[in-house]
Tab-separated table of C-alpha atoms in Angstrom:
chain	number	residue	atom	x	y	z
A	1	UNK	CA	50.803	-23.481	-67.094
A	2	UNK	CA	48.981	-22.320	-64.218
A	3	UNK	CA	46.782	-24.355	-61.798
A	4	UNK	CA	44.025	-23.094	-59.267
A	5	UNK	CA	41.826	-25.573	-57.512
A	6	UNK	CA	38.807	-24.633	-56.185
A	7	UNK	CA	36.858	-27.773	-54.736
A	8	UNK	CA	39.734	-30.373	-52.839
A	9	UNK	CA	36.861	-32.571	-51.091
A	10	UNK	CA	36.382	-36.021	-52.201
A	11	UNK	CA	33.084	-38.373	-52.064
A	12	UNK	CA	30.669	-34.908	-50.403
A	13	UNK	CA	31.107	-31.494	-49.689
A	14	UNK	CA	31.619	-31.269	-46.041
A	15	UNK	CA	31.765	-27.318	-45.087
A	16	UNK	CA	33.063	-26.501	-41.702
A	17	UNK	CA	30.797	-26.605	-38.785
A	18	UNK	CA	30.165	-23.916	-36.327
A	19	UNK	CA	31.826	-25.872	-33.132
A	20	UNK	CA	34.806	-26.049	-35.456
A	21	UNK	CA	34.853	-22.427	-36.339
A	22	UNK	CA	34.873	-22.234	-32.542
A	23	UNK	CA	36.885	-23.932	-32.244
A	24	UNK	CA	39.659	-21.815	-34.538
A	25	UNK	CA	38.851	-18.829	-32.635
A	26	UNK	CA	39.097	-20.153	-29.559
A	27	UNK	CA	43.146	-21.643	-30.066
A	28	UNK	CA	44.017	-18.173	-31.745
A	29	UNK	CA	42.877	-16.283	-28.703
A	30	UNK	CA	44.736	-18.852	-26.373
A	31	UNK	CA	48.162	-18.585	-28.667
A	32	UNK	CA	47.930	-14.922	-29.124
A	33	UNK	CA	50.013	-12.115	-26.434
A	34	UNK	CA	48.656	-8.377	-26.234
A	35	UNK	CA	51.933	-7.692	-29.081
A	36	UNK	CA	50.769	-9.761	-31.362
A	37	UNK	CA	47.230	-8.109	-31.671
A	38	UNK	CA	48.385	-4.600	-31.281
A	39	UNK	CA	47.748	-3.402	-34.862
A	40	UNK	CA	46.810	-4.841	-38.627
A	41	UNK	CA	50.953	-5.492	-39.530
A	42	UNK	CA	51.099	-7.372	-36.015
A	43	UNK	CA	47.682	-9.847	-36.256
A	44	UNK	CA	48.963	-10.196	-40.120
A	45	UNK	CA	52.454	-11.582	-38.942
A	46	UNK	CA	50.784	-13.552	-36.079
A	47	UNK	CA	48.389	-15.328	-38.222
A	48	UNK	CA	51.023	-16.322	-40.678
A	49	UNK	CA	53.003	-18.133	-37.955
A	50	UNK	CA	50.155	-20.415	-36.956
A	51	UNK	CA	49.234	-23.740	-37.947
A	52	UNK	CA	47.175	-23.895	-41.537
A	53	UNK	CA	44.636	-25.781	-40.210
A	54	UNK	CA	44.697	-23.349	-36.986
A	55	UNK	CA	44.179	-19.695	-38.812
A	56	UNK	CA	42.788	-21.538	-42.353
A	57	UNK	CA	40.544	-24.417	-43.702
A	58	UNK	CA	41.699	-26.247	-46.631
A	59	UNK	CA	37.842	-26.289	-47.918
A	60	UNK	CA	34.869	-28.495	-47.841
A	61	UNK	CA	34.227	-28.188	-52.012
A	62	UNK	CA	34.435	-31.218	-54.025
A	63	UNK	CA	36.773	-31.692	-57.051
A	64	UNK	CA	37.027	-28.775	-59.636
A	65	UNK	CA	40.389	-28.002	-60.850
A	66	UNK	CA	40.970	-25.025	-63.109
A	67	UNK	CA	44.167	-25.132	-65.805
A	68	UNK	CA	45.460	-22.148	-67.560
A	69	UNK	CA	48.426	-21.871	-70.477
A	70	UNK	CA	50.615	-19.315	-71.086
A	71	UNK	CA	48.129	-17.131	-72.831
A	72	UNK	CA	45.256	-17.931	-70.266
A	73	UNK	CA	43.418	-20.333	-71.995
A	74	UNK	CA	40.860	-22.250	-69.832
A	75	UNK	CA	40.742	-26.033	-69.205
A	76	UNK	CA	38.421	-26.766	-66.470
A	77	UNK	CA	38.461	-30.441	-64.864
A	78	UNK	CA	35.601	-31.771	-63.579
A	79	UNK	CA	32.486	-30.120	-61.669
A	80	UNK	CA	32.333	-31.097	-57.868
A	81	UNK	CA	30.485	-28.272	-56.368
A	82	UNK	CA	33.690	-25.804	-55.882
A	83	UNK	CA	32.759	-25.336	-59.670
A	84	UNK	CA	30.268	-22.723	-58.532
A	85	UNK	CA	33.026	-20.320	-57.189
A	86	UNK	CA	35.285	-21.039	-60.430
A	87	UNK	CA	31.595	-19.928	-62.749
A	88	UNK	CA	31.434	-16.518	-60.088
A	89	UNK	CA	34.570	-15.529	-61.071
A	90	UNK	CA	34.341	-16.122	-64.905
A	91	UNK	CA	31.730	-14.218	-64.900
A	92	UNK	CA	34.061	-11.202	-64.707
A	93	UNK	CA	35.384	-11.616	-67.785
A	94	UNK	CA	34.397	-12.692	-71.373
A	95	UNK	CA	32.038	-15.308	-69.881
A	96	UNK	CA	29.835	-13.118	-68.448
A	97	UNK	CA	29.346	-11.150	-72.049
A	98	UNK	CA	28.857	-15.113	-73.453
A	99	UNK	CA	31.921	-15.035	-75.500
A	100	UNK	CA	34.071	-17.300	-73.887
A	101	UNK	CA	35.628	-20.677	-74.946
A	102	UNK	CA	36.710	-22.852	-72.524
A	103	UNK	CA	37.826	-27.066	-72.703
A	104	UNK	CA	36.026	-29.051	-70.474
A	105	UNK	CA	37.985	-32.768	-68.824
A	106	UNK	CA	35.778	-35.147	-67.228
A	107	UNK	CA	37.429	-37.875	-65.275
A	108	UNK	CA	34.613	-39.707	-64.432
A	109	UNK	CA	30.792	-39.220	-63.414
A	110	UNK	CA	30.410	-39.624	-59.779
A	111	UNK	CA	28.218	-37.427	-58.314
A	112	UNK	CA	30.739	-35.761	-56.612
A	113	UNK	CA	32.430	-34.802	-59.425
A	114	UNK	CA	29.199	-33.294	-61.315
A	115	UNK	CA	27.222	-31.662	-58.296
A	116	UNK	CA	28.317	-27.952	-59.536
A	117	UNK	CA	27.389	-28.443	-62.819
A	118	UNK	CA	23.654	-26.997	-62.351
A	119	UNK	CA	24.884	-23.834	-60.498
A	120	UNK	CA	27.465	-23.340	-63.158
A	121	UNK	CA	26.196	-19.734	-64.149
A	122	UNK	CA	28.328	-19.634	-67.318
A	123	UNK	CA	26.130	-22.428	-68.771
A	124	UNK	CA	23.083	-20.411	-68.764
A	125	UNK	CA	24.718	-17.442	-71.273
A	126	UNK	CA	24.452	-17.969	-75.345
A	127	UNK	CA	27.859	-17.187	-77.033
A	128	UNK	CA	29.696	-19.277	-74.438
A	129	UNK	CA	31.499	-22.145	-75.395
A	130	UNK	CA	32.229	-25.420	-73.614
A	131	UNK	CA	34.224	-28.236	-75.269
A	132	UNK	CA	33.610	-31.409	-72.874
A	133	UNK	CA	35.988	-33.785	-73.944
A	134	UNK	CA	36.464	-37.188	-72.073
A	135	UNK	CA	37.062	-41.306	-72.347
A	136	UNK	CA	33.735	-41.793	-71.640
A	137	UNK	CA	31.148	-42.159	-75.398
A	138	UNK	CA	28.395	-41.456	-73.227
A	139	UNK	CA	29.542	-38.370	-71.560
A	140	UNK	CA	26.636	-36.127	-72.586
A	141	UNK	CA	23.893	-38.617	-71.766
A	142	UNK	CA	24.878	-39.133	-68.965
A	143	UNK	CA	24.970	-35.204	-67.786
A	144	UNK	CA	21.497	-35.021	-69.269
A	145	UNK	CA	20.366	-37.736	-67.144
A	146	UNK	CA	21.625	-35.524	-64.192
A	147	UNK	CA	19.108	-33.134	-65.510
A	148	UNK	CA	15.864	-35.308	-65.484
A	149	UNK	CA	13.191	-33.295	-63.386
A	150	UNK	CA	13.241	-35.830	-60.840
A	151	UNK	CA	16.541	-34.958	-60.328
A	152	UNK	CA	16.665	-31.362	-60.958
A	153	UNK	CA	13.593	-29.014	-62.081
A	154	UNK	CA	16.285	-26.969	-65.209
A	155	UNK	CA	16.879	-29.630	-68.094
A	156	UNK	CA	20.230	-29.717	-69.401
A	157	UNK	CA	19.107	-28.079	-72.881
A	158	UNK	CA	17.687	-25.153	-71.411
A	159	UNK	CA	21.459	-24.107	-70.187
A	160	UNK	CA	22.339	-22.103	-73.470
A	161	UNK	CA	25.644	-21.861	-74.074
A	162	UNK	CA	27.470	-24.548	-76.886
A	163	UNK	CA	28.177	-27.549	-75.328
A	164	UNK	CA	29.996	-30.239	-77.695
A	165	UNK	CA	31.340	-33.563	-76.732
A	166	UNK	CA	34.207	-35.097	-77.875
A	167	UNK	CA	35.278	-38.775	-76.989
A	168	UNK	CA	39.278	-39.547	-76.358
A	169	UNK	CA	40.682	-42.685	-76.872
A	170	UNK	CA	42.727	-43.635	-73.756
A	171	UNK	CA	46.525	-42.786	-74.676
A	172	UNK	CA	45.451	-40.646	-77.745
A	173	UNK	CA	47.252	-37.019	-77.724
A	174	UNK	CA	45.094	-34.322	-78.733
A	175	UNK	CA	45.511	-30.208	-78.301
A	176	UNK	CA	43.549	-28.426	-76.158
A	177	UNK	CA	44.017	-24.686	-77.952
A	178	UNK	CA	47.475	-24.145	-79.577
A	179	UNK	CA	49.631	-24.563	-76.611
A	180	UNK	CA	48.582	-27.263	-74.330
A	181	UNK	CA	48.605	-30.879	-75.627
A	182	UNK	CA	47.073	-34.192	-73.258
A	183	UNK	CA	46.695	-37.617	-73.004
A	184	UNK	CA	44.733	-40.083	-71.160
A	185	UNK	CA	45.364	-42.823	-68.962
A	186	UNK	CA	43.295	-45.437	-66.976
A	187	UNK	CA	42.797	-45.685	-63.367
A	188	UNK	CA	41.350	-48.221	-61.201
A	189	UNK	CA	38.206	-47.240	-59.450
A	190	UNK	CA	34.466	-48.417	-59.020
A	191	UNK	CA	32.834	-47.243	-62.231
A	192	UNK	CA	35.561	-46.391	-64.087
A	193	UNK	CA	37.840	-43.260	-64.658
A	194	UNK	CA	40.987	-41.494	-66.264
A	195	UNK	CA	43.707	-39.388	-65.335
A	196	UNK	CA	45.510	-36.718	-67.885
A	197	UNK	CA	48.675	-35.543	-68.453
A	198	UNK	CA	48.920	-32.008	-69.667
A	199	UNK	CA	51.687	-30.506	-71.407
A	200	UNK	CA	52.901	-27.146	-72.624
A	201	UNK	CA	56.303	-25.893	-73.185
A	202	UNK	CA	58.493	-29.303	-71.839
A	203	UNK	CA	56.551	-29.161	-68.560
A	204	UNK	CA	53.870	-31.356	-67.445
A	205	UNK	CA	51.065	-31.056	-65.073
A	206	UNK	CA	49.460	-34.587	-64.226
A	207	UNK	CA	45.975	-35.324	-62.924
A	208	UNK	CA	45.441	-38.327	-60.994
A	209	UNK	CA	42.051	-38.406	-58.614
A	210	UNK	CA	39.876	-41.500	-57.733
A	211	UNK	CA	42.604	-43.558	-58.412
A	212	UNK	CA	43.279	-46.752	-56.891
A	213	UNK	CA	47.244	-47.399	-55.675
A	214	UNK	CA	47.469	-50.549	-53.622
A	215	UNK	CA	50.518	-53.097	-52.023
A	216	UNK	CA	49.355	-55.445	-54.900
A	217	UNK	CA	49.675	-53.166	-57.912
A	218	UNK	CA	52.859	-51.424	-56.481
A	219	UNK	CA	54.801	-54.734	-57.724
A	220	UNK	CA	53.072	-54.100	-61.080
A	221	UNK	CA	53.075	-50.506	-61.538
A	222	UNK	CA	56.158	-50.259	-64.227
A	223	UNK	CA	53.563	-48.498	-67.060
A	224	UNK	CA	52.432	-45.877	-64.430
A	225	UNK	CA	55.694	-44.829	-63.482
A	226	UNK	CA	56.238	-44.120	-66.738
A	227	UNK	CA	53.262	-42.021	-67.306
A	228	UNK	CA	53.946	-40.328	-63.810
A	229	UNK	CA	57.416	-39.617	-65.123
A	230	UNK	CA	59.108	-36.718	-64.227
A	231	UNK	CA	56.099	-34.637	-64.078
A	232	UNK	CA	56.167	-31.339	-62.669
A	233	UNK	CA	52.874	-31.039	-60.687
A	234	UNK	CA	51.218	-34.569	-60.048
A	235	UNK	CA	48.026	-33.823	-58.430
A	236	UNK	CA	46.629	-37.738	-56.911
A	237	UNK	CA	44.239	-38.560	-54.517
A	238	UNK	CA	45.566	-39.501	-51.200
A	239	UNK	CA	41.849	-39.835	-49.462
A	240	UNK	CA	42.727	-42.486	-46.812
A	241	UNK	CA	45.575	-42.828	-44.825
A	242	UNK	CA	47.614	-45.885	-44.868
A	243	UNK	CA	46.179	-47.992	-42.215
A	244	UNK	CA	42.632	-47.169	-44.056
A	245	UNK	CA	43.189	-47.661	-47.256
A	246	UNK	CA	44.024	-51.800	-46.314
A	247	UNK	CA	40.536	-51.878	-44.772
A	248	UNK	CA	39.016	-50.161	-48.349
A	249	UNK	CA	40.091	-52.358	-50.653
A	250	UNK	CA	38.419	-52.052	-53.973
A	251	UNK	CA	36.522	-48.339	-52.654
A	252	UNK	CA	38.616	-46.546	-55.363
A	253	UNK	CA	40.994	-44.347	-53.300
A	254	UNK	CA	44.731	-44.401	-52.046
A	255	UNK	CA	46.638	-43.332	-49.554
A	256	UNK	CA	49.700	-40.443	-48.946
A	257	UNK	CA	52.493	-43.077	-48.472
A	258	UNK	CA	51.276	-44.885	-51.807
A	259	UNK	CA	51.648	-41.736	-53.471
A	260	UNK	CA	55.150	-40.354	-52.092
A	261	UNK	CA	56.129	-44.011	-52.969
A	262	UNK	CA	55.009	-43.426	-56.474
A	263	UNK	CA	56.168	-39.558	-56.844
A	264	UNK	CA	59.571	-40.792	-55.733
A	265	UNK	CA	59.671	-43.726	-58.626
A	266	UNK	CA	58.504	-41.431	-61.178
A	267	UNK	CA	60.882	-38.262	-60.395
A	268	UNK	CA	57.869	-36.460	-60.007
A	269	UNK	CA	58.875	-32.407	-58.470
A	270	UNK	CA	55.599	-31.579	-56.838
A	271	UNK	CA	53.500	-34.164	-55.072
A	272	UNK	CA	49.604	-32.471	-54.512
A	273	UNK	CA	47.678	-33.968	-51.929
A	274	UNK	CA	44.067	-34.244	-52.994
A	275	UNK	CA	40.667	-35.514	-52.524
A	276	UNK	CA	40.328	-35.233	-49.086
A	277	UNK	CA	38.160	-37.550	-46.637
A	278	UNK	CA	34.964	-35.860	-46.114
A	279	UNK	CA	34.778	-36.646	-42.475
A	280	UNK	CA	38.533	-35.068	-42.143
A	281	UNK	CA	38.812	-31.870	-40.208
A	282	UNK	CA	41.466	-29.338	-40.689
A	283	UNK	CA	43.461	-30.485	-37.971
A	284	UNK	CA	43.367	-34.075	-38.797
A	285	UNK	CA	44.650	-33.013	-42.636
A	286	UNK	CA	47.553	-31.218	-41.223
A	287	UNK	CA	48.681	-34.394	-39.372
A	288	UNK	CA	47.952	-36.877	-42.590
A	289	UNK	CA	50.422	-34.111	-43.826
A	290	UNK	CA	53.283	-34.226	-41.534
A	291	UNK	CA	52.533	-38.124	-41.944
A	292	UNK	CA	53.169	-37.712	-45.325
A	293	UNK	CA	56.469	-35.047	-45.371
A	294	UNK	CA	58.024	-37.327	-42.361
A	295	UNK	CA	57.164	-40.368	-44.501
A	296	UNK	CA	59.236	-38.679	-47.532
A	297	UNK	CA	61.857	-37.806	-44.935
A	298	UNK	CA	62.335	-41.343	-44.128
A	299	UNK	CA	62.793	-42.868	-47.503
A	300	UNK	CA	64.381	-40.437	-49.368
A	301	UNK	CA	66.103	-37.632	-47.136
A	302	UNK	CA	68.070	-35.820	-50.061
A	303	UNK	CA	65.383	-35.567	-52.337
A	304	UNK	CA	64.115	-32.899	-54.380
A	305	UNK	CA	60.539	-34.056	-53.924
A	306	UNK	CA	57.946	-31.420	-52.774
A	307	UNK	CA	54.817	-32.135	-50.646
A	308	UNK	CA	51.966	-29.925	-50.929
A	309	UNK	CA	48.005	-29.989	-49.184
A	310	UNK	CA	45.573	-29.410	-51.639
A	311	UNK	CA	43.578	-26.672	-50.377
A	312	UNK	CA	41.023	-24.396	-52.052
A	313	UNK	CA	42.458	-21.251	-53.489
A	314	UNK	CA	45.741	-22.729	-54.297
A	315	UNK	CA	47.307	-21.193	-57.387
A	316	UNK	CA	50.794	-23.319	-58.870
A	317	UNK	CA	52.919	-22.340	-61.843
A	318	UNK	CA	55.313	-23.994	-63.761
């Protein structure tokens, strides 16, 4: 399986601001020496060595998280507005002729994890396919009711590709084209919503935004670490830092520490970062980072446990 995400933001988009871009250009000039600007191979290897959040940005899209198997199948998961970008680039292939198929996972409906769904230029073509498939048994009304002309002057019929709906039973296995196979699992947050497990192969790619870790359900938390079990990518949303997430109780979110603890229970390989704050800038993501690989450090030196920073463009394989 393959996994590219192209919106990381949680609750808004929050694009970078000019004083920030600035900013950036400002601390490369003041880094660089006249060698490492003399020619393309030298800028190239000077870049590289700086700080992400110095020569990068790690994105201000909301959630949209594209999953491929071994024979490229699409599963798309959710629509937060880096969806957009993801519906540019299918265009390019059989989508833009409106005959392509692709499974669509909704975890929830909060706004930002819909916004894209209007500018979603595959949705427009006949021929294309879209299996939305969710735990919710009002999925589709309640996309149409993002549609209402108060809303949004395009209904949601007038987009004319196939869109079917297909309810999922939390815990209930189903195959998402002949290689990939999920389930469903329950996740405290305001509203309601569901992580998924995907597997293909023996190897398992798990899910897990606008979910709720706290102290309180860390004493209770046996059936999660076994759901979390030895997965190889767990993708969870670490929105506030510690220290926040005791003054959000009941907001939805968790925190980096909560989710090393849990990656380190569950055997998990590759801890994903994700959902950022909205009012986070780059630099204050890199330290939540090194908060979070010094917290690992701490706990469990020895361990095989990989950190990563969701940031938009990143591609994983396993």
């Amino acid at each position: 399986m393959k996994i590219k995400f192209w919106g990381v933001r949680g609750s808004i988009g929050s694009p970078i601001r000019p004083e920030n871009v600035k900013h950036k250009i400002e601390k490369i000039l003041s880094l660089a020496s006249p060698t490492d600007i003399q020619n393309e191979q030298s800028i190239h290897s000077f870049l590289n060595s700086l700080s992400f959040s110095s020569s990068s940005t790690y994105g201000g899209n909301t959630t949209c998280v594209e999953i491929r198997d071994k024979e490229g199948n699409l599963i798309i998961i959710d629509g937060g507005t880096g969806l957009r970008e993801l519906g540019n680039q299918m265009m390019a292939s059989e989508f833009g002729k409106g005959t392509g198929h692709a499974y669509w996972i909704l975890t929830h409906t909060h706004w930002d994890h819909i916004q894209g769904i209007p500018f979603f230029v595959p949705l427009f073509l006949p021929g294309n396919h879209f299996e939305f498939i969710s735990c919710m048994n009002d999925a589709e009304k309640r996309l149409e009711h993002q549609f209402v002309f108060t809303h949004f002057p395009v209904s949601f019929d007038h987009y004319a590709a196939n869109k079917t709906f297909q309810y999922l039973e939390e815990g209930e296995t189903i195959s998402l084209g002949p290689n990939i196979q999920t389930f469903s699992k329950a996740v405290r947050h305001p509203g309601g919503s569901f992580s998924y497990r995907f597997m293909e192969d023996g190897k398992a790619i798990i899910f897990a935004s606008d979910a709720e870790f706290n102290l309180e359900e860390m004493e209770n938390i046996d059936t999660y670490i076994d759901y979390f079990r030895d997965a190889d990518v767990l993708v969870f949303d670490t929105q506030y830092t510690f220290e926040e997430s005791l003054q959000k109780i009941d907001w939805g979110h968790s925190s980096a520490s909560i989710a090393t603890d849990i990656a380190l229970r569950a055997k998990v390989k590759k801890l994903v970062m994700f959902h950022h704050d909205p009012s986070y800038d780059d630099e204050k993501l890199d330290l939540v980072y090194l908060r979070a690989l010094k917290y690992k450090e701490m706990f469990d030196p020895h361990g095989k446990l990989e950190i990563i920073m969701a940031y938009e463009g990143l591609e994983i394989e396993v």
